[in-house]
C-alpha cells in the first residue's frame, strides 16, 4: 500500500470502474442474493494487489494453510492492475470470490451492489479500529474486514537536522513550530520539507484544522469551509516562503525520493517509506515523529484495504471463513513481519509496537486519522482537485475548495 500519486495504471483502471457502474444499471448486482450457494468444499479464487514477492508469498502461504485445515482450496493471484482487472471481472459477472478492495475504490463497488456486506459476521469485528470500520461502512453497513493500514507521519533526516543546528527539542509538534524550524533550515540553505502535491498528503492539514472534503456519511461535500481554506492558506505559505517544495521541484518522483536524496530535511510520508529507504537509500539516518498538530489538534490520513467478498460468489460462507483466518491477530502479525503492514486489529497493537518500536507514531496516528473520500463516482472530481493543489503556490485556496464542492455535488447528483 503505497499511495504516492495517481499512477497510469490507476487511470487505466477507471474505465473498468465506469464499466462496472454501467453494468449495475442493468440486471447485474441487485439479484446477487439469489446466487446459488455451494455448501461443499470451495475452490476459492483470490485476487490481490501485491506490493511485491514478500506479500505474494505470505498471502499464498496463509491461504494454503487455511485450505489445508478447512478442506477447501484457495488460489491466490497477484493482479498486474487490480483496479482494472477487478472492475472488468465484476462487470463481466465472473468475479473472484475474495479480493483486495482499496478504500479509495470501496464506495464505487459498494454503491452498485458488487460487494457482499459481511463485515459484522467476522468474529469480534469491533476489534478493528473504529476509523477503519468507518472507512468500509456504506449506508450504515460494515461491508468488509479491514486488511491492514498505513498512516502519515513526519520523517526527519537526523544528520541534516543537526547540520541546521537543531536538536530533539526542536522537533515540531504544532504548525507554529513547523514554521519556526523551517525558517531556521532555510537560513542554512536547505529545503525544510518535501511535500507530496496530492490530497493524500496535503489533506492531512485539513484534518489538523478540523476540516475535511466530505461529510462522515459521504453524502455531502464539505470542502469550502473556513477551516479548510485556512489550512490550504497555511500550506500555501509554506510553499511561497520556500519552506516546502513539491517533489518535481526537487527533481524527484515522490517526496520519499527527495528525502532519500537529501534534498529536504523533512518529509511527510507513510510507513511504506521504511522499505523504500532501505532499498534505495540505505545510508540515510532518520527518525519518525507524529505530524505537527494544527489549530484543531492532531490529524493524519489513513490508507487501508479490505478483504472484499463478491456478492455473486457461490462460496460466500467459505469466503467469509477465509477472511476470518486472514484477519486473525496472529495472522496479521505474520503479515506485518513479512511485508511491513500494520495490523487492523486493536488487540495486537502492543505486539506490533513491541516488534516495531520505531513505527509507534504511525500506529498511534490511527486514533486521529481520516480515511479517503468515501463516495462513489468521484474520480474526475478528485483529479480536478489534484490539479488545483499542484498549482496551490499561485492559486486561490477558496477557489480550489469551492470547485471541489461544485464538482462533487454534480457527481453525486446533488
CSV table of C-alpha atoms in Angstrom, one decimal:
chain,number,residue,atom,x,y,z
A,1,UNK,CA,0.0,0.0,0.0
A,2,UNK,CA,2.0,2.9,-1.2
A,3,UNK,CA,-0.4,5.6,-2.4
A,4,UNK,CA,2.1,8.1,-3.8
A,5,UNK,CA,0.3,9.6,-6.8
A,6,UNK,CA,-2.4,8.6,-9.2
A,7,UNK,CA,-0.5,6.2,-11.5
A,8,UNK,CA,-1.0,5.5,-15.1
A,9,UNK,CA,-2.3,2.1,-14.1
A,10,UNK,CA,-4.9,3.6,-11.8
A,11,UNK,CA,-6.1,5.9,-14.6
A,12,UNK,CA,-6.4,2.9,-16.9
A,13,UNK,CA,-8.5,1.2,-14.3
A,14,UNK,CA,-11.1,4.0,-14.1
A,15,UNK,CA,-12.6,2.8,-17.4
A,16,UNK,CA,-13.2,-0.6,-15.7
A,17,UNK,CA,-15.0,1.1,-12.8
A,18,UNK,CA,-17.2,3.0,-15.2
A,19,UNK,CA,-18.0,-0.3,-17.0
A,20,UNK,CA,-18.9,-1.8,-13.6
A,21,UNK,CA,-21.3,1.1,-12.9
A,22,UNK,CA,-23.0,0.7,-16.3
A,23,UNK,CA,-23.3,-3.0,-15.8
A,24,UNK,CA,-25.0,-2.4,-12.5
A,25,UNK,CA,-27.7,-0.3,-14.2
A,26,UNK,CA,-28.9,-3.5,-16.0
A,27,UNK,CA,-29.7,-6.7,-14.3
A,28,UNK,CA,-26.3,-7.1,-12.7
A,29,UNK,CA,-25.9,-6.9,-9.0
A,30,UNK,CA,-29.2,-6.4,-7.2
A,31,UNK,CA,-30.2,-10.0,-7.7
A,32,UNK,CA,-26.9,-11.2,-6.1
A,33,UNK,CA,-28.8,-12.6,-3.1
A,34,UNK,CA,-30.3,-15.3,-5.4
A,35,UNK,CA,-26.8,-16.6,-6.4
A,36,UNK,CA,-26.9,-20.3,-5.7
A,37,UNK,CA,-24.7,-21.2,-2.8
A,38,UNK,CA,-22.5,-24.2,-2.5
A,39,UNK,CA,-22.1,-25.7,1.0
A,40,UNK,CA,-19.5,-28.2,-0.1
A,41,UNK,CA,-15.7,-27.8,-0.4
A,42,UNK,CA,-15.0,-24.5,-2.0
A,43,UNK,CA,-12.5,-23.6,-4.7
A,44,UNK,CA,-11.8,-20.0,-3.8
A,45,UNK,CA,-10.3,-17.6,-6.3
A,46,UNK,CA,-8.5,-14.8,-4.5
A,47,UNK,CA,-7.2,-11.6,-6.3
A,48,UNK,CA,-4.7,-9.4,-4.6
A,49,UNK,CA,-2.8,-6.2,-5.4
A,50,UNK,CA,0.6,-7.2,-4.2
A,51,UNK,CA,3.4,-4.9,-3.1
A,52,UNK,CA,6.0,-7.5,-4.2
A,53,UNK,CA,7.2,-11.0,-3.8
A,54,UNK,CA,7.2,-10.9,0.0
A,55,UNK,CA,3.5,-10.1,0.2
A,56,UNK,CA,2.6,-12.6,-2.6
A,57,UNK,CA,4.4,-15.4,-0.8
A,58,UNK,CA,3.0,-14.5,2.6
A,59,UNK,CA,-0.6,-14.5,1.3
A,60,UNK,CA,-0.2,-17.7,-0.7
A,61,UNK,CA,1.3,-19.4,2.4
A,62,UNK,CA,-1.5,-18.2,4.6
A,63,UNK,CA,-4.1,-19.3,2.0
A,64,UNK,CA,-2.5,-22.7,1.7
A,65,UNK,CA,-2.6,-23.2,5.5
A,66,UNK,CA,-6.3,-22.3,5.6
A,67,UNK,CA,-7.1,-24.6,2.7
A,68,UNK,CA,-5.2,-27.5,4.2
A,69,UNK,CA,-7.0,-27.2,7.6
A,70,UNK,CA,-10.5,-26.5,6.1
A,71,UNK,CA,-10.7,-29.0,3.3
A,72,UNK,CA,-11.2,-26.2,0.7
A,73,UNK,CA,-8.8,-25.0,-2.0
A,74,UNK,CA,-7.6,-21.4,-2.4
A,75,UNK,CA,-5.8,-20.0,-5.5
A,76,UNK,CA,-4.1,-16.6,-4.9
A,77,UNK,CA,-3.4,-14.5,-8.0
A,78,UNK,CA,-1.5,-11.2,-7.8
A,79,UNK,CA,-3.0,-8.7,-10.2
A,80,UNK,CA,-1.0,-6.7,-12.7
A,81,UNK,CA,-3.5,-3.9,-12.3
A,82,UNK,CA,-6.0,-4.6,-9.5
A,83,UNK,CA,-8.5,-1.8,-10.3
A,84,UNK,CA,-8.7,-2.7,-14.0
A,85,UNK,CA,-8.8,-6.5,-13.6
A,86,UNK,CA,-11.3,-6.4,-10.7
A,87,UNK,CA,-13.5,-3.9,-12.4
A,88,UNK,CA,-13.7,-6.0,-15.6
A,89,UNK,CA,-14.3,-9.2,-13.6
A,90,UNK,CA,-17.1,-7.7,-11.6
A,91,UNK,CA,-18.7,-6.0,-14.7
A,92,UNK,CA,-18.4,-9.3,-16.6
A,93,UNK,CA,-20.2,-11.3,-13.9
A,94,UNK,CA,-17.2,-13.6,-13.2
A,95,UNK,CA,-15.6,-12.0,-10.1
A,96,UNK,CA,-13.0,-13.7,-7.9
A,97,UNK,CA,-14.6,-14.9,-4.6
A,98,UNK,CA,-12.3,-12.7,-2.4
A,99,UNK,CA,-10.2,-9.7,-3.4
A,100,UNK,CA,-8.4,-6.7,-2.1
A,101,UNK,CA,-10.5,-3.5,-2.1
A,102,UNK,CA,-8.7,-0.2,-1.7
A,103,UNK,CA,-10.5,2.4,0.4
A,104,UNK,CA,-10.5,4.8,-2.5
A,105,UNK,CA,-12.4,2.4,-4.6
A,106,UNK,CA,-14.7,0.9,-2.0
A,107,UNK,CA,-17.7,3.2,-2.4
A,108,UNK,CA,-17.7,2.6,-6.2
A,109,UNK,CA,-18.1,-1.1,-5.6
A,110,UNK,CA,-20.5,-1.0,-2.6
A,111,UNK,CA,-22.8,1.5,-4.3
A,112,UNK,CA,-23.6,-0.9,-7.2
A,113,UNK,CA,-24.1,-4.0,-5.0
A,114,UNK,CA,-20.9,-5.7,-6.1
A,115,UNK,CA,-19.8,-6.5,-2.6
A,116,UNK,CA,-21.3,-8.8,0.0
A,117,UNK,CA,-21.9,-6.8,3.2
A,118,UNK,CA,-20.4,-9.4,5.6
A,119,UNK,CA,-18.3,-7.3,7.9
A,120,UNK,CA,-20.2,-7.9,11.1
A,121,UNK,CA,-20.1,-11.6,10.6
A,122,UNK,CA,-16.3,-11.6,11.4
A,123,UNK,CA,-15.6,-12.6,15.0
A,124,UNK,CA,-15.0,-9.6,17.2
A,125,UNK,CA,-15.5,-7.1,14.4
A,126,UNK,CA,-15.4,-4.3,17.0
A,127,UNK,CA,-11.8,-5.1,17.4
A,128,UNK,CA,-11.0,-3.4,14.1
A,129,UNK,CA,-10.0,0.3,14.7
A,130,UNK,CA,-13.1,2.5,14.5
A,131,UNK,CA,-11.6,4.7,11.8
A,132,UNK,CA,-11.1,1.7,9.6
A,133,UNK,CA,-14.6,0.4,10.3
A,134,UNK,CA,-15.9,3.8,9.2
A,135,UNK,CA,-13.9,3.7,6.0
A,136,UNK,CA,-15.6,0.4,4.9
A,137,UNK,CA,-19.1,1.3,6.1
A,138,UNK,CA,-21.6,2.2,3.4
A,139,UNK,CA,-25.3,3.1,4.0
A,140,UNK,CA,-24.8,2.0,7.6
A,141,UNK,CA,-23.4,-1.5,6.9
A,142,UNK,CA,-19.8,-2.7,7.5
A,143,UNK,CA,-19.2,-4.3,4.2
A,144,UNK,CA,-15.7,-5.8,4.6
A,145,UNK,CA,-13.0,-6.5,7.1
A,146,UNK,CA,-10.1,-4.1,7.1
A,147,UNK,CA,-6.9,-5.9,6.0
A,148,UNK,CA,-4.3,-3.6,7.4
A,149,UNK,CA,-3.5,0.1,7.2
A,150,UNK,CA,-0.9,2.9,6.9
A,151,UNK,CA,-0.9,6.5,8.2
A,152,UNK,CA,1.2,9.5,7.5
A,153,UNK,CA,3.9,10.8,9.9
A,154,UNK,CA,6.9,13.2,9.8
A,155,UNK,CA,10.3,11.9,8.8
A,156,UNK,CA,13.4,13.8,9.8
A,157,UNK,CA,16.9,13.3,8.4
A,158,UNK,CA,18.9,13.4,11.6
A,159,UNK,CA,22.2,14.4,10.0
A,160,UNK,CA,20.7,17.3,8.1
A,161,UNK,CA,18.7,18.3,11.2
A,162,UNK,CA,21.9,18.5,13.3
A,163,UNK,CA,23.6,20.4,10.4
A,164,UNK,CA,20.9,23.0,10.7
A,165,UNK,CA,21.7,23.4,14.4
A,166,UNK,CA,18.5,21.7,15.5
A,167,UNK,CA,18.1,19.2,18.4
A,168,UNK,CA,15.4,16.8,19.6
A,169,UNK,CA,13.8,19.7,21.5
A,170,UNK,CA,13.1,21.4,18.1
A,171,UNK,CA,11.0,18.5,16.6
A,172,UNK,CA,7.8,20.4,15.7
A,173,UNK,CA,4.6,19.5,17.4
A,174,UNK,CA,2.5,22.4,16.1
A,175,UNK,CA,2.1,24.4,12.9
A,176,UNK,CA,3.9,27.4,14.5
A,177,UNK,CA,6.8,25.2,15.5
A,178,UNK,CA,6.9,23.7,11.9
A,179,UNK,CA,7.2,27.2,10.5
A,180,UNK,CA,9.9,28.2,13.0
A,181,UNK,CA,12.1,25.2,12.3
A,182,UNK,CA,11.5,25.7,8.6
A,183,UNK,CA,12.8,29.2,8.8
A,184,UNK,CA,16.0,28.0,10.6
A,185,UNK,CA,16.5,25.3,8.0
A,186,UNK,CA,16.1,27.7,5.1
A,187,UNK,CA,18.5,30.1,6.6
A,188,UNK,CA,21.1,27.3,6.5
A,189,UNK,CA,20.5,26.9,2.7
A,190,UNK,CA,18.4,23.7,2.9
A,191,UNK,CA,14.8,22.9,2.0
A,192,UNK,CA,12.8,22.1,5.1
A,193,UNK,CA,10.0,19.9,3.8
A,194,UNK,CA,9.5,17.7,0.7
A,195,UNK,CA,5.7,17.6,0.4
A,196,UNK,CA,3.6,15.5,-2.0
A,197,UNK,CA,1.4,17.6,-4.2
A,198,UNK,CA,-1.8,15.5,-3.7
A,199,UNK,CA,-4.8,15.3,-1.5
A,200,UNK,CA,-3.2,12.2,0.1
A,201,UNK,CA,-0.6,14.4,1.7
A,202,UNK,CA,-2.0,18.0,1.8
A,203,UNK,CA,-5.3,16.6,3.1
A,204,UNK,CA,-3.7,16.0,6.5
A,205,UNK,CA,-3.5,19.7,7.1
A,206,UNK,CA,-7.3,20.0,6.5
A,207,UNK,CA,-7.8,17.4,9.3
A,208,UNK,CA,-5.5,19.2,11.6
A,209,UNK,CA,-7.6,22.3,11.3
A,210,UNK,CA,-10.9,20.5,11.9
A,211,UNK,CA,-11.9,20.1,8.3
A,212,UNK,CA,-12.3,17.5,5.5
A,213,UNK,CA,-13.6,17.2,2.0
A,214,UNK,CA,-16.8,15.2,2.6
A,215,UNK,CA,-19.3,14.6,5.4
A,216,UNK,CA,-18.9,11.5,7.5
A,217,UNK,CA,-21.6,9.6,5.6
A,218,UNK,CA,-20.1,10.5,2.2
A,219,UNK,CA,-23.2,12.2,1.1
A,220,UNK,CA,-22.2,15.9,1.1
A,221,UNK,CA,-19.1,17.7,0.0
A,222,UNK,CA,-17.7,19.9,2.8
A,223,UNK,CA,-14.5,21.4,1.2
A,224,UNK,CA,-15.4,25.1,1.0
A,225,UNK,CA,-15.3,25.9,4.8
A,226,UNK,CA,-13.2,28.5,6.7
A,227,UNK,CA,-11.3,25.6,8.4
A,228,UNK,CA,-10.2,24.1,5.1
A,229,UNK,CA,-9.5,27.5,3.5
A,230,UNK,CA,-7.2,28.4,6.4
A,231,UNK,CA,-5.5,25.0,6.2
A,232,UNK,CA,-4.7,25.5,2.5
A,233,UNK,CA,-3.6,29.0,3.1
A,234,UNK,CA,-1.1,27.7,5.6
A,235,UNK,CA,0.3,25.1,3.2
A,236,UNK,CA,0.5,27.8,0.5
A,237,UNK,CA,2.6,29.9,2.9
A,238,UNK,CA,5.0,27.0,3.3
A,239,UNK,CA,5.3,26.8,-0.5
A,240,UNK,CA,5.6,30.5,-1.2
A,241,UNK,CA,8.2,31.1,1.5
A,242,UNK,CA,10.3,28.2,0.1
A,243,UNK,CA,9.9,26.1,3.3
A,244,UNK,CA,8.2,23.3,1.5
A,245,UNK,CA,8.7,22.1,-2.1
A,246,UNK,CA,6.9,19.6,-4.2
A,247,UNK,CA,8.8,16.5,-5.5
A,248,UNK,CA,9.1,17.8,-9.0
A,249,UNK,CA,10.8,21.0,-7.7
A,250,UNK,CA,13.4,18.7,-6.1
A,251,UNK,CA,13.9,16.6,-9.3
A,252,UNK,CA,12.1,13.6,-7.7
A,253,UNK,CA,9.2,11.4,-8.5
A,254,UNK,CA,7.8,11.4,-5.0
A,255,UNK,CA,8.6,13.1,-1.7
A,256,UNK,CA,10.3,10.0,-0.3
A,257,UNK,CA,12.8,10.0,-3.1
A,258,UNK,CA,13.6,13.7,-2.5
A,259,UNK,CA,14.1,12.9,1.2
A,260,UNK,CA,16.3,9.9,0.4
A,261,UNK,CA,18.4,12.1,-1.9
A,262,UNK,CA,19.0,14.6,0.9
A,263,UNK,CA,17.1,17.4,-1.0
A,264,UNK,CA,14.9,18.1,2.1
A,265,UNK,CA,15.4,17.8,5.8
A,266,UNK,CA,11.8,16.5,6.5
A,267,UNK,CA,9.0,14.8,4.6
A,268,UNK,CA,5.5,13.6,5.3
A,269,UNK,CA,5.0,10.1,4.2
A,270,UNK,CA,3.5,6.8,5.3
A,271,UNK,CA,5.2,3.7,6.9
A,272,UNK,CA,5.9,2.4,3.4
A,273,UNK,CA,8.9,4.8,3.3
A,274,UNK,CA,10.8,2.5,5.6
A,275,UNK,CA,11.1,-0.2,2.9
A,276,UNK,CA,11.7,2.4,0.1
A,277,UNK,CA,14.6,4.0,2.0
A,278,UNK,CA,16.1,0.6,2.9
A,279,UNK,CA,16.1,-0.4,-0.7
A,280,UNK,CA,17.1,2.8,-2.4
A,281,UNK,CA,18.8,5.0,0.3
A,282,UNK,CA,20.1,2.6,2.9
A,283,UNK,CA,22.6,5.1,4.4
A,284,UNK,CA,20.0,7.8,5.2
A,285,UNK,CA,19.6,8.2,9.0
A,286,UNK,CA,16.2,9.4,10.1
A,287,UNK,CA,13.6,9.3,12.8
A,288,UNK,CA,9.8,9.4,12.7
A,289,UNK,CA,7.6,11.8,14.7
A,290,UNK,CA,3.9,12.5,14.7
A,291,UNK,CA,2.7,15.1,12.3
A,292,UNK,CA,2.6,18.6,13.9
A,293,UNK,CA,-0.9,19.4,15.3
A,294,UNK,CA,-2.9,22.2,13.8
A,295,UNK,CA,-5.3,24.7,15.5
A,296,UNK,CA,-7.9,21.9,15.9
A,297,UNK,CA,-5.4,19.3,17.2
A,298,UNK,CA,-3.6,16.2,15.8
A,299,UNK,CA,-4.6,14.9,12.4
A,300,UNK,CA,-3.3,12.5,9.8
A,301,UNK,CA,-4.6,10.4,6.9
A,302,UNK,CA,-5.0,6.6,6.8
A,303,UNK,CA,-4.7,4.3,3.8
A,304,UNK,CA,-6.3,0.9,4.0
A,305,UNK,CA,-7.7,-2.0,2.1
A,306,UNK,CA,-10.3,-4.6,3.0
A,307,UNK,CA,-10.9,-8.2,2.1
A,308,UNK,CA,-13.9,-7.9,-0.4
A,309,UNK,CA,-16.2,-10.8,-0.9
A,310,UNK,CA,-18.1,-10.8,-4.2
A,311,UNK,CA,-21.9,-10.6,-3.9
A,312,UNK,CA,-22.0,-13.1,-6.8
A,313,UNK,CA,-19.7,-15.6,-5.2
A,314,UNK,CA,-21.3,-19.1,-4.8
A,315,UNK,CA,-18.9,-19.7,-1.9
A,316,UNK,CA,-19.8,-16.8,0.4
A,317,UNK,CA,-19.8,-18.8,3.6
A,318,UNK,CA,-16.4,-20.3,2.9
A,319,UNK,CA,-15.1,-16.9,1.7
A,320,UNK,CA,-16.1,-15.3,5.0
A,321,UNK,CA,-14.3,-18.1,6.9
A,322,UNK,CA,-11.2,-17.4,4.7
A,323,UNK,CA,-11.3,-13.7,5.6
A,324,UNK,CA,-11.8,-14.7,9.3
A,325,UNK,CA,-8.5,-16.6,9.1
A,326,UNK,CA,-6.6,-13.8,7.3
A,327,UNK,CA,-7.7,-11.2,9.8
A,328,UNK,CA,-6.9,-13.2,13.0
A,329,UNK,CA,-4.5,-11.4,15.2
A,330,UNK,CA,-1.6,-14.0,14.8
A,331,UNK,CA,-2.0,-14.0,11.1
A,332,UNK,CA,-2.0,-10.2,10.9
A,333,UNK,CA,1.3,-10.1,12.9
A,334,UNK,CA,2.7,-12.7,10.5
A,335,UNK,CA,1.8,-10.4,7.6
A,336,UNK,CA,3.3,-7.4,9.4
A,337,UNK,CA,6.6,-9.2,9.9
A,338,UNK,CA,6.6,-10.5,6.3
A,339,UNK,CA,5.9,-7.3,4.4
A,340,UNK,CA,5.6,-4.4,6.7
A,341,UNK,CA,1.9,-3.6,7.1
A,342,UNK,CA,0.2,-2.5,10.3
A,343,UNK,CA,-2.5,-4.8,11.7
A,344,UNK,CA,-6.1,-3.6,11.6
A,345,UNK,CA,-7.0,-5.2,15.0
A,346,UNK,CA,-6.5,-3.2,18.1
A,347,UNK,CA,-5.9,-6.4,20.2
A,348,UNK,CA,-2.4,-6.9,18.6
A,349,UNK,CA,-1.3,-3.3,18.8
A,350,UNK,CA,1.0,-3.9,21.8
A,351,UNK,CA,2.6,-6.9,19.9
A,352,UNK,CA,3.2,-4.7,16.9
A,353,UNK,CA,4.8,-1.8,18.8
A,354,UNK,CA,7.0,-4.3,20.7
A,355,UNK,CA,8.2,-5.8,17.4
A,356,UNK,CA,8.5,-2.4,15.6
A,357,UNK,CA,9.0,0.3,18.2
A,358,UNK,CA,10.2,2.9,15.6
A,359,UNK,CA,6.8,2.7,14.0
A,360,UNK,CA,4.9,3.9,17.1
A,361,UNK,CA,4.0,7.3,15.6
A,362,UNK,CA,2.4,5.6,12.6
A,363,UNK,CA,0.2,3.2,14.6
A,364,UNK,CA,-0.7,5.9,17.1
A,365,UNK,CA,-2.0,8.0,14.2
A,366,UNK,CA,-4.9,5.7,13.7
A,367,UNK,CA,-6.6,7.3,16.7
A,368,UNK,CA,-6.9,10.7,14.9
A,369,UNK,CA,-6.7,9.6,11.2
A,370,UNK,CA,-9.1,10.5,8.4
A,371,UNK,CA,-9.8,7.9,5.7
A,372,UNK,CA,-10.1,8.6,2.0
A,373,UNK,CA,-13.1,10.2,0.4
A,374,UNK,CA,-15.9,7.6,0.8
A,375,UNK,CA,-18.2,8.4,-2.0
A,376,UNK,CA,-18.8,6.9,-5.5
A,377,UNK,CA,-18.2,8.5,-8.9
A,378,UNK,CA,-15.5,10.8,-7.5
A,379,UNK,CA,-12.6,10.0,-9.8
A,380,UNK,CA,-12.8,13.1,-12.1
A,381,UNK,CA,-13.7,15.3,-9.1
A,382,UNK,CA,-10.6,14.2,-7.2
A,383,UNK,CA,-8.4,14.6,-10.3
A,384,UNK,CA,-9.5,18.2,-10.7
A,385,UNK,CA,-8.7,18.8,-7.0
A,386,UNK,CA,-5.3,17.4,-7.5
A,387,UNK,CA,-4.7,19.8,-10.4
A,388,UNK,CA,-5.7,22.6,-8.2
A,389,UNK,CA,-3.4,21.5,-5.4
A,390,UNK,CA,-0.5,21.2,-7.8
A,391,UNK,CA,-0.9,24.9,-8.5
A,392,UNK,CA,-1.5,25.9,-4.9
A,393,UNK,CA,1.5,28.2,-4.7
A,394,UNK,CA,0.0,30.6,-7.1
A,395,UNK,CA,-3.7,29.5,-6.8
A,396,UNK,CA,-6.5,30.6,-4.5
A,397,UNK,CA,-7.4,28.1,-1.8
A,398,UNK,CA,-11.0,29.1,-1.6
A,399,UNK,CA,-11.5,28.7,-5.4
A,400,UNK,CA,-9.9,25.3,-5.3
A,401,UNK,CA,-12.2,24.1,-2.5
A,402,UNK,CA,-15.3,25.7,-4.0
A,403,UNK,CA,-14.6,23.9,-7.3
A,404,UNK,CA,-14.4,20.6,-5.4
A,405,UNK,CA,-17.8,21.2,-3.8
A,406,UNK,CA,-19.4,22.1,-7.1
A,407,UNK,CA,-18.0,19.1,-8.9
A,408,UNK,CA,-18.7,16.7,-6.1
A,409,UNK,CA,-22.3,17.8,-5.9
A,410,UNK,CA,-22.7,17.2,-9.6
A,411,UNK,CA,-21.1,13.8,-9.5
A,412,UNK,CA,-23.4,12.8,-6.6
A,413,UNK,CA,-26.4,14.1,-8.4
A,414,UNK,CA,-27.0,16.9,-5.9
